[in-house]
Coordinates of C-alpha atoms and ligand atoms in Angstrom, one line a residue:
X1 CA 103.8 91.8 48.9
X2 CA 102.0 94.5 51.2
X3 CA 104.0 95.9 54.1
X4 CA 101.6 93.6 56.3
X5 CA 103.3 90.0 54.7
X6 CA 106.7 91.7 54.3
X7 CA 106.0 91.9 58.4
X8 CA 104.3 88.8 58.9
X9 CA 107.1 86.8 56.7
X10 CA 109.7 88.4 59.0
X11 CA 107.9 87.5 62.1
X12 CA 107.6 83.8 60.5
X13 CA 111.6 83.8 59.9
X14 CA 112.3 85.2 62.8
X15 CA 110.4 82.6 64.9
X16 CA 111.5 79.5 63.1
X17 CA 115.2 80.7 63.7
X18 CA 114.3 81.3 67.5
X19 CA 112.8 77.4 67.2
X20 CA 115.7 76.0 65.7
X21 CA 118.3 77.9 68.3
X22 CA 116.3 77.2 71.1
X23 CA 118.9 74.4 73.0
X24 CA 122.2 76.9 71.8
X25 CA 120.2 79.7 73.5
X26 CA 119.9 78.0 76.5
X27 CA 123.0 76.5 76.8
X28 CA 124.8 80.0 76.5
X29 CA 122.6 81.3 78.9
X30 CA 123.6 78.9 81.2
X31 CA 127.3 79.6 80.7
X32 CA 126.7 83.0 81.3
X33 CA 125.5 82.3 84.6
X34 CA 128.1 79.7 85.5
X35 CA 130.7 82.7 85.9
X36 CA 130.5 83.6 89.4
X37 CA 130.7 87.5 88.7
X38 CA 129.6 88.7 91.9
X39 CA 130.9 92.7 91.8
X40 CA 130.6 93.1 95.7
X41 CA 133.2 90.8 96.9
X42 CA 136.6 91.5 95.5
X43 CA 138.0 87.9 95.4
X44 CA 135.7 87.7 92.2
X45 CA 137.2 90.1 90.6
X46 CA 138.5 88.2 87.6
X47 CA 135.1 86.7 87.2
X48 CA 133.7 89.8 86.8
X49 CA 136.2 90.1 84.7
X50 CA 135.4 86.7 82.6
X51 CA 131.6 87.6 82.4
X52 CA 132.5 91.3 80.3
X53 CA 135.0 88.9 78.4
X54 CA 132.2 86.2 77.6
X55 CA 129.2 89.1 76.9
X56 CA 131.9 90.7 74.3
X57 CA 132.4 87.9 72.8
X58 CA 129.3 87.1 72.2
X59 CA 128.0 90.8 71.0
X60 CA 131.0 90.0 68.4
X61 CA 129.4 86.9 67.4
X62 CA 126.1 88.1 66.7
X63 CA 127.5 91.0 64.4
X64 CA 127.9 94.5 67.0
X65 CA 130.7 96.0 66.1
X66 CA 133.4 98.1 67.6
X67 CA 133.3 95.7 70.6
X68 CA 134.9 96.1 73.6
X69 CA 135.6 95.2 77.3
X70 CA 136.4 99.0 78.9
X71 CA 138.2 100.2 81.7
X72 CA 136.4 101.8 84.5
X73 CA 138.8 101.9 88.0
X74 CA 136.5 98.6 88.6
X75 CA 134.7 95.8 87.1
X76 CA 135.0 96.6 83.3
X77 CA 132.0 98.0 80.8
X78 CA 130.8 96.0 77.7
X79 CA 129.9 98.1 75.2
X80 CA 128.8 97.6 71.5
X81 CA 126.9 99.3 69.0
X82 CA 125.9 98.8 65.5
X83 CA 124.9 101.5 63.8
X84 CA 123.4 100.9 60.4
X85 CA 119.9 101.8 60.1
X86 CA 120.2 105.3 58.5
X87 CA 117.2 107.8 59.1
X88 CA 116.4 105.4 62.5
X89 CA 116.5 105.8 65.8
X90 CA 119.3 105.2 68.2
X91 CA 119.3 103.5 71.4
X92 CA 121.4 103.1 74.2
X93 CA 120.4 99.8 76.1
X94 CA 121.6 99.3 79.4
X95 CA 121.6 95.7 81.6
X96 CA 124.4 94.7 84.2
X97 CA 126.7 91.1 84.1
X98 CA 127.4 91.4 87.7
X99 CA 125.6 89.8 90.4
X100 CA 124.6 89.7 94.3
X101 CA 126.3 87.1 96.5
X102 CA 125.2 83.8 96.7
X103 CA 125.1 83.7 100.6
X104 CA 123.4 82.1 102.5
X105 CA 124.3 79.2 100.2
X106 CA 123.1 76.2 102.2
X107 CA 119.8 77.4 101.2
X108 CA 120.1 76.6 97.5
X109 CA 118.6 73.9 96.4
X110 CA 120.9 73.3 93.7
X111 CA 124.6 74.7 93.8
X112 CA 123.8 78.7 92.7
X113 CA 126.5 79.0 90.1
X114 CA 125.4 75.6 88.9
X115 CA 122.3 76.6 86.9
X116 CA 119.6 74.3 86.2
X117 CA 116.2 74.3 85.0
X118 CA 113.6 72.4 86.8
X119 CA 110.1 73.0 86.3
X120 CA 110.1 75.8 83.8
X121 CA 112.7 77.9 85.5
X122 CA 116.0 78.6 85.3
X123 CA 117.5 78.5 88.9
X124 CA 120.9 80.4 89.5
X125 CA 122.3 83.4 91.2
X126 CA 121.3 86.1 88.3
X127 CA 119.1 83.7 86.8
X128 CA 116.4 86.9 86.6
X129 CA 118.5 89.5 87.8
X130 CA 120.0 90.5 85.5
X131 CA 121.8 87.6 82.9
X132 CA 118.6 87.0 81.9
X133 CA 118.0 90.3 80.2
X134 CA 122.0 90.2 78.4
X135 CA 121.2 86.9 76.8
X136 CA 117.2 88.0 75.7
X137 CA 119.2 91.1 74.3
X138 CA 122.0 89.3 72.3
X139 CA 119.9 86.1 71.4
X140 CA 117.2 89.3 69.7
X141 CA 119.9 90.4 68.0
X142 CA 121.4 87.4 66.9
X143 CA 117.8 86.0 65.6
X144 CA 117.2 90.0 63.9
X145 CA 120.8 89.3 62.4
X146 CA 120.2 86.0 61.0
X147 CA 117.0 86.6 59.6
X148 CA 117.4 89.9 58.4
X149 CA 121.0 90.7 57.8
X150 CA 120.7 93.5 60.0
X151 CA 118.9 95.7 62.3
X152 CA 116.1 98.1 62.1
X153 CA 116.9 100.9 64.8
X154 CA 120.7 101.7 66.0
X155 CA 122.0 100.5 68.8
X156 CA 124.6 100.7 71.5
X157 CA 124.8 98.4 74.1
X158 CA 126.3 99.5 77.7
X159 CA 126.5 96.0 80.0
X160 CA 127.9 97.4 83.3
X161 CA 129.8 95.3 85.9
X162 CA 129.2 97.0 89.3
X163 CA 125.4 97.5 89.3
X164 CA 125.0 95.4 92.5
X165 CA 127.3 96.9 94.1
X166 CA 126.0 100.7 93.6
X167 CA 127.6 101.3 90.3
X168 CA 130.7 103.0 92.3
X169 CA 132.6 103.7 88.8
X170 CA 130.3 103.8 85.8
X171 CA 128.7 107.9 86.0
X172 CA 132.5 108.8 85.5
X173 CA 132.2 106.0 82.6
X174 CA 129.4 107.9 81.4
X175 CA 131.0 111.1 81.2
X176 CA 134.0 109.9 79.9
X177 CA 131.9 107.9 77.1
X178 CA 129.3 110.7 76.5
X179 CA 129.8 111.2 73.0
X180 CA 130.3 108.1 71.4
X181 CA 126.9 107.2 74.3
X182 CA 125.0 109.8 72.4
X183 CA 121.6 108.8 71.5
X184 CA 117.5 109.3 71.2
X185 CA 116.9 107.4 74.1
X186 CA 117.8 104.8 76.3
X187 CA 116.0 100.8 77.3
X188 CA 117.0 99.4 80.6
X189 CA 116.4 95.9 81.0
X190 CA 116.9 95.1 84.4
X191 CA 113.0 95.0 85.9
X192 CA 110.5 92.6 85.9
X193 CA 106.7 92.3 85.7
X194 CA 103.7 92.6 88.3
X195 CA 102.4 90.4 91.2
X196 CA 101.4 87.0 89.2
X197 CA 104.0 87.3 86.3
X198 CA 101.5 90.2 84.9
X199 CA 103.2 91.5 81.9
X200 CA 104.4 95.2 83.2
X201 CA 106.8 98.6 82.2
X202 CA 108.4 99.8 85.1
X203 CA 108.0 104.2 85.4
X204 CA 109.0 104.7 89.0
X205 CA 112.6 103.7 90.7
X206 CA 113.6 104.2 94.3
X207 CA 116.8 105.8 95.1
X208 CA 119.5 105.0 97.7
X209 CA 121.8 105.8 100.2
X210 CA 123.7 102.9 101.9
X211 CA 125.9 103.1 105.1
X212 CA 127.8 101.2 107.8
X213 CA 127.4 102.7 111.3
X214 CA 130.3 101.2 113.7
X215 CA 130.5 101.8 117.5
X216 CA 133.6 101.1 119.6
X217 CA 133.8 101.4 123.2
X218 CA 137.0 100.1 125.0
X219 CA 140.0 98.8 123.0
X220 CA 139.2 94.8 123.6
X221 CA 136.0 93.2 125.2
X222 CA 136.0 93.4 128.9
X223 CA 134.6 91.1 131.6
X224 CA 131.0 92.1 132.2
X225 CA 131.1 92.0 135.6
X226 CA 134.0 93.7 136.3
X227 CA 133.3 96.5 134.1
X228 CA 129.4 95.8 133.7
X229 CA 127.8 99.1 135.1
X230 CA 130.3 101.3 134.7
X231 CA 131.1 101.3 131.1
X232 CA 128.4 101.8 128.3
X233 CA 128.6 98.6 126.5
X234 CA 128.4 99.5 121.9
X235 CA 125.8 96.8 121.5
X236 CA 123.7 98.5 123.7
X237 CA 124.2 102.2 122.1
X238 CA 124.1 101.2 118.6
X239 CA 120.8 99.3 119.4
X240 CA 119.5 102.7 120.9
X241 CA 120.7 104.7 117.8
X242 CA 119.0 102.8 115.7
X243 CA 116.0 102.8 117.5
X244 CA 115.9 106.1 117.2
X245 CA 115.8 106.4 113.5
X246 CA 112.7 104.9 112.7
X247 CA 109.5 105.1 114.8
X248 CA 107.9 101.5 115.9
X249 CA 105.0 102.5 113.2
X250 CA 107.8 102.7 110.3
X251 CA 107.5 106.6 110.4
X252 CA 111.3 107.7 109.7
X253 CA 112.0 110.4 113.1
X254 CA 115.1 112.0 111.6
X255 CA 114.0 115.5 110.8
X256 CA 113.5 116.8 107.5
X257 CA 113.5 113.0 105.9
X258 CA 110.5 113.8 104.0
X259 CA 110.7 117.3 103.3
X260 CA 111.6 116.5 99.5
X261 CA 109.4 114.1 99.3
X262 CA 107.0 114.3 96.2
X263 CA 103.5 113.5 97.6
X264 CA 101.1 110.8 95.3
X265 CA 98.6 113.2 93.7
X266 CA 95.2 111.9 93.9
X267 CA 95.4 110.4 90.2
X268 CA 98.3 108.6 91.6
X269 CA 97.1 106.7 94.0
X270 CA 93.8 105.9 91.8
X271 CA 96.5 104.2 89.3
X272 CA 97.9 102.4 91.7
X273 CA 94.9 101.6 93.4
X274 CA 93.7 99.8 90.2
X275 CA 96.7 97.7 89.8
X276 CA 95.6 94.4 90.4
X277 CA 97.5 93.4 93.3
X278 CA 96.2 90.7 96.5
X279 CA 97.4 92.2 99.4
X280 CA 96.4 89.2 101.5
X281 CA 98.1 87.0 98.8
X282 CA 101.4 88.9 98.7
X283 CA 101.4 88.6 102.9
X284 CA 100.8 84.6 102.7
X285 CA 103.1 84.6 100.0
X286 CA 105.6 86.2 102.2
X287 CA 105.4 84.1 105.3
X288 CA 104.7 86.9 107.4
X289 CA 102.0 87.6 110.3
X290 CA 101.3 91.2 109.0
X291 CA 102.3 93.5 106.6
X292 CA 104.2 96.7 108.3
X293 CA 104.5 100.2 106.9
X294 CA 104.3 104.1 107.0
X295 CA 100.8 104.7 108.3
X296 CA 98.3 106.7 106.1
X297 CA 100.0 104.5 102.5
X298 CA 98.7 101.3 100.8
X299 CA 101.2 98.7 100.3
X300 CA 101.9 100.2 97.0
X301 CA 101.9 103.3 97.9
X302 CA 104.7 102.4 100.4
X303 CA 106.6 100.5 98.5
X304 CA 106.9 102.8 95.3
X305 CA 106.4 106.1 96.6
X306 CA 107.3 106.5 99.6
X307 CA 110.9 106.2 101.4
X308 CA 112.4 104.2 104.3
X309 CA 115.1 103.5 106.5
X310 CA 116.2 99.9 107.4
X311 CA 118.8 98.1 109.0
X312 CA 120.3 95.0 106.2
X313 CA 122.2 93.9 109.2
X314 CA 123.8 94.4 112.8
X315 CA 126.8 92.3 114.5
X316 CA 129.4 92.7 117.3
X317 CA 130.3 90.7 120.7
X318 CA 129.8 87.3 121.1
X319 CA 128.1 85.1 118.6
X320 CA 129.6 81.4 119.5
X321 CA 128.1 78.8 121.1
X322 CA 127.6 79.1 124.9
X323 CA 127.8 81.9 127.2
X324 CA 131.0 84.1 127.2
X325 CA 129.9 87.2 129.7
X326 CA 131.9 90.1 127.6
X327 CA 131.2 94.0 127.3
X328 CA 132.3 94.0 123.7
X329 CA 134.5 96.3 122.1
X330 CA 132.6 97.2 119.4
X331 CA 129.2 96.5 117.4
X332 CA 128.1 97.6 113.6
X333 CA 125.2 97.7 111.7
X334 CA 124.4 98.3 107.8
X335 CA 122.2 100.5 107.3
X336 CA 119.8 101.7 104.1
X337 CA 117.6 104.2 103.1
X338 CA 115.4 103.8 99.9
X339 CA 114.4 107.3 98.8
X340 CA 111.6 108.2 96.5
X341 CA 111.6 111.8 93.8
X342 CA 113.0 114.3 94.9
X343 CA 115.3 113.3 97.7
X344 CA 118.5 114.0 96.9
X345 CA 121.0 110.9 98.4
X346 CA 123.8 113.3 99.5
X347 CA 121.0 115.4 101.3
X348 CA 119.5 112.4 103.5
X349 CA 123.0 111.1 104.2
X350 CA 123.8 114.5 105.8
X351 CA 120.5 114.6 107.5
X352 CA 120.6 110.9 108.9
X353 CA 124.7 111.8 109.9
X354 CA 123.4 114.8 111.7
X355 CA 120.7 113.1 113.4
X356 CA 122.9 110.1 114.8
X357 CA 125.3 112.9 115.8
X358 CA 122.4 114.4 118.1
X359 CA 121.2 110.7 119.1
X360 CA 124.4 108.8 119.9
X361 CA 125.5 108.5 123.5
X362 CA 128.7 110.8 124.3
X363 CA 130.0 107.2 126.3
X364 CA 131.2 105.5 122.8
X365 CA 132.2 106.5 119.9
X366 CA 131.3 105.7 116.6
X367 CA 131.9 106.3 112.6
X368 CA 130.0 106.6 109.6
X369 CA 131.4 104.9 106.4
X370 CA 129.3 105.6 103.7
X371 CA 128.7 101.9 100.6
X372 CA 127.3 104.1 98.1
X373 CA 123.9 105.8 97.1
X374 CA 121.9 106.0 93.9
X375 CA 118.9 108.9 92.5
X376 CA 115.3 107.5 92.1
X377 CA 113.5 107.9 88.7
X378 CA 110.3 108.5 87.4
X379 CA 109.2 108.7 83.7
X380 CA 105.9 109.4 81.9
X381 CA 104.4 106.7 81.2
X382 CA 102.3 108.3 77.9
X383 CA 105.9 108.9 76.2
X384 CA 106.4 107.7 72.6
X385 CA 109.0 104.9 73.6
X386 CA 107.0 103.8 76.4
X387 CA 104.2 103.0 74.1
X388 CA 106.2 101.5 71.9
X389 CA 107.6 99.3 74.7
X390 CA 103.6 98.9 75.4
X391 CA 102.4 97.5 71.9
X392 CA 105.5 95.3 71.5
X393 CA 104.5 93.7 75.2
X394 CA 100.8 93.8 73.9
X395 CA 101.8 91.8 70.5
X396 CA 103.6 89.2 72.6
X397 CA 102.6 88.3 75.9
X398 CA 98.7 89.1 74.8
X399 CA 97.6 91.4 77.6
X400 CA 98.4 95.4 78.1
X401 CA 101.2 95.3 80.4
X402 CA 100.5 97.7 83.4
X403 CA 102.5 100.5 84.7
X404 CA 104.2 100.3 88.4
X405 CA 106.5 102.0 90.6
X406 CA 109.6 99.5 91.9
X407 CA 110.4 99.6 95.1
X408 CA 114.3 99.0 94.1
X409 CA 116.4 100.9 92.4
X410 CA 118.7 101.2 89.7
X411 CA 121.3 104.3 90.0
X412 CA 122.5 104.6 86.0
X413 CA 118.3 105.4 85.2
X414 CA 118.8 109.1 86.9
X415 CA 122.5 109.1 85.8
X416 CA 121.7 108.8 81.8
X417 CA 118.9 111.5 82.5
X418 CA 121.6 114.2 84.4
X419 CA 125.2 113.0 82.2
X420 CA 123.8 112.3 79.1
X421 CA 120.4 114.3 78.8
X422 CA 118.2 111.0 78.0
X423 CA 115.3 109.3 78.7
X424 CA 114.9 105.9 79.7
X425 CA 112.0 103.2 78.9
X426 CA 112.1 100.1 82.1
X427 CA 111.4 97.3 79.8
X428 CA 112.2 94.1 81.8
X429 CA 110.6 90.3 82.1
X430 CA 112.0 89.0 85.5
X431 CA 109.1 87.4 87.9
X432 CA 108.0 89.3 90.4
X433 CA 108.7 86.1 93.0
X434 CA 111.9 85.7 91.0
X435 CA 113.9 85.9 94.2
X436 CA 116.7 88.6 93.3
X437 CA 119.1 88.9 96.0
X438 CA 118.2 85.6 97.8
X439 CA 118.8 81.9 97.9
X440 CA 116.6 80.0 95.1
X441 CA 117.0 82.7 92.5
X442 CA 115.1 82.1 89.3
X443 CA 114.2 83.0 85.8
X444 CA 110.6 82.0 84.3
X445 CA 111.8 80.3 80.9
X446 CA 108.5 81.3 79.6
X447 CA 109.3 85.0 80.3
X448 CA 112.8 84.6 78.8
X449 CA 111.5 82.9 75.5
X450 CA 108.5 85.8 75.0
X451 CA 110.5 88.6 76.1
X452 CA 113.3 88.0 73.3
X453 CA 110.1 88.0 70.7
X454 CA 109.3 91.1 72.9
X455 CA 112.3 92.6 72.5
X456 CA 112.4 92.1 68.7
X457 CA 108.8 93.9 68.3
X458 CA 110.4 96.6 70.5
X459 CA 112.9 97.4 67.6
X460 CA 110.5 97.5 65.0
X461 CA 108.3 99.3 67.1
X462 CA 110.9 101.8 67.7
X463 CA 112.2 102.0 64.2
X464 CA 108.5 103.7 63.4
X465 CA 109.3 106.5 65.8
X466 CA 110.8 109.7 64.6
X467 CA 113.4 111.8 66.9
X468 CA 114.1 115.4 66.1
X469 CA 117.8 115.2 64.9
X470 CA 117.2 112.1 62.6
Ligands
LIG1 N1 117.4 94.6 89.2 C1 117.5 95.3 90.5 C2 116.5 96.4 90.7 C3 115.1 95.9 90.8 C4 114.7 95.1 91.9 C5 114.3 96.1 89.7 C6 113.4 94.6 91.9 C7 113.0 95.5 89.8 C8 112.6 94.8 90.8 C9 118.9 95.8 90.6 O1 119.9 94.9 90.1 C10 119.2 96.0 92.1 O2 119.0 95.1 92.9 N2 119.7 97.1 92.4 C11 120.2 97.4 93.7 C12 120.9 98.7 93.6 C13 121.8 99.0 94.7 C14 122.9 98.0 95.0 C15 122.5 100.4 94.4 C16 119.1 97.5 94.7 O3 118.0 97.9 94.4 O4 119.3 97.0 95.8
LIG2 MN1 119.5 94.0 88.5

């Protein structure tokens, strides 16, 4: 046989066994996504705990080796590796068990730990984001297994707990690990593709810097007209201090926010300019009357390369039903900034405290607790394992996939660059409507069932490439 059937008879193999597993598949998908393992709220700690335990067992099932569910201070780290293909690349891949809150959960239309699937998609909390990507994963493995007794690059898996809830524990994880994490390059699965399910490779990640700003005036709400006047009242003065931070044309008005900034070169903005994205479709589609951003930046252009600063939610006083005529005691808000390359989190956190500092009215007083903060990322998009990522989306879903900047962000991308000195290749299937982080949550089964035979080609794309110290 030439090396053309030898690949063609593995391809056939490999898709019957993906056509006879195709209810098992979906049933342990499902399961996966049954275990509430939401990192941000400590009552579901020991489903956190339950989802590494399940993921484990599972890598153990499809033959990776020196399995295990690892300590990290929080929600624990899967990792796996099997390392077997002498002379071949290693990879470390990277996805996350853990996912957002269901909240507000009226707004399901089915129960969101209850996963169904209902019109070709799979609808649960971490439907797309990110269970999808550990089951394509373990279900390419499995099928590469089964059909071939083994696999044709190395690879160590890293399945992290606390992504959702920035990470907190894992870069100490990473040093701690970096030896046995050693490798030629790392895949993140944890993106998905363009506006209208366009096959894509992410090559640009916002950053982060996430913090709670709480104002307190007296020591217990006071009656508003016996006080009103001559007290400042916190709801008031956090509304002005946050007023202050971002101009009414979504210009950010703390000084030196932008000075890191890398500006769009002018082949930049041509590439994103030829993505083919609706503007007008992507405002319907969001139920808005207009779209709102930085002035002088396309929507793109805003939402990959530029930073921001908004408020993910404000509180204090009284919220019940009726009138209750209080000057309340305190007030709070959570506040985030998205930062593009170079910004450095730390950096803008000091430069936002300062500014607030300057801003906040000397009648209150308020504190700054800071939820965590992640780098942003950018990679070439003409690297090696990029292309290979490329030609194995190419072979499958049938079109070029294009290249975009994401406007969210995943921490451990910049974090594998500075700890453990690699690269990273975004290779992800979730909708772009796929509704991370909100009610309705939900996986294309289409995507899921291409992106495992992506994910295959991807090894034996990658098992062509040759790394310096092989
Ligand atoms: N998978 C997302 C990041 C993402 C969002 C990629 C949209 C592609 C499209 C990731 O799980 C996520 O939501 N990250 C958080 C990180 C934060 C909690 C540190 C985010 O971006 O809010
Ligand atoms: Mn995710």
């Amino acid at each position: 046989m030439s090396d053309a059937d030898v690949t063609q008879a593995a391809g056939a193999a490999l898709e019957r066994f993906l056509d006879d597993t195709r209810e098992a598949r979906l049933e342990s998908y499902k399961a996966l996504l049954r275990i509430p393992s939401i990192s941000g709220i400590p009552a579901h700690a020991a489903d956190c705990r339950a989802a590494a335990e399940f993921v484990a067992s599972d890598m153990r099932a499809v033959g990776m080796e020196h399995v295990e569910v690892s300590e990290t201070g929080g929600h624990p780290v899967v990792y796996a590796d099997w390392l077997h293909a002498a002379g071949k690349p290693t990879v470390l891949v990277y996805c996350h068990y853990d996912v957002q809150p269901a909240d507000p959960v009226e707004l399901w239309e089915s129960p969101p730990f209850e996963p169904v699937v209902k019109d070709g998609r799979m609808l649960a909390r971490g439907a797309s984001d990110c269970k999808c990507h550990v089951s394509m994963h373990l279900r390419a493995i499995e099928a590469l297994m089964r059909t071939r007794g083994g696999l044709p690059v190395n690879l160590k898996f890293v399945i992290e707990g606390e992504e959702e809830s920035s990470s907190v524990h894992l870069d100490a994880w990473l040093v701690a690990n970096k030896e046995r994490l050693a490798a030629d390059f790392a895949t993140i699965s944890d993106t998905g593709f363009f506006e209208g399910n366009l096959p894509a490779i992410t090559v640009g990640l916002r950053g982060l810097v996430y913090f709670q700003l709480d104002v307190t005036g007296s020591t217990i709400d006071l009656h508003s007209g016996g006080f009103g006047g001559a007290v400042d009242n916190p709801i008031n003065a956090l509304c002005a201090i946050v007023a202050d931070l971002k101009g009414p044309d979504g210009r950010v008005r703390v000084p030196g926010f932008y000075d890191d900034v890398v500006e769009l070169t002018p082949l930049d903005r041509e590439a994103l300019a030829r993505l083919p994205f609706d503007e007008e479709k992507y405002r319907k589609s969001l139920g808005i009357p207009a779209l709102h951003g930085e002035p002088g930046y396309t929507t793109l252009e805003r939402l990959g390369a530029r930073p921001t600063l908004d408020l993910c939610g404000i509180w204090g006083g009284f919220e019940g039903e009726g009138p209750k005529t209080i000057i309340p005691a305190h007030a709070h808000a959570k506040i985030s900034c998205r930062l593009v390359a170079n910004q450095d989190p730390e950096k803008i956190f000091g430069l936002v405290a300062r500014y607030i500092d300057e801003v906040a009215p000397k009648s209150i007083r308020y504190s700054i607790q800071r939820l965590g903060d992640g780098r942003p990322s950018l990679t070439p998009i003409d690297g090696p394992t990029t292309q290979a990522a490329a030609r194995a989306l190419k072979a499958t879903f049938g079109a070029d996939p294009l290249f975009i900047r994401e406007g969210g962000s995943i921490p451990v991308c910049a974090s594998f660059e500075s700890i453990l000195g690699l690269s990273t290749v975004l290779l992800g299937f979730a909708p772009p409507d796929g509704q991370f982080h909100a009610p309705n949550e939900w996986m294309s089964m289409a995507n899921y069932e291409t992106g495992i035979r992506t994910i295959a080609r991807y090894w034996d794309e990658v098992s062509l490439l040759a790394f310096g110290q092989q």
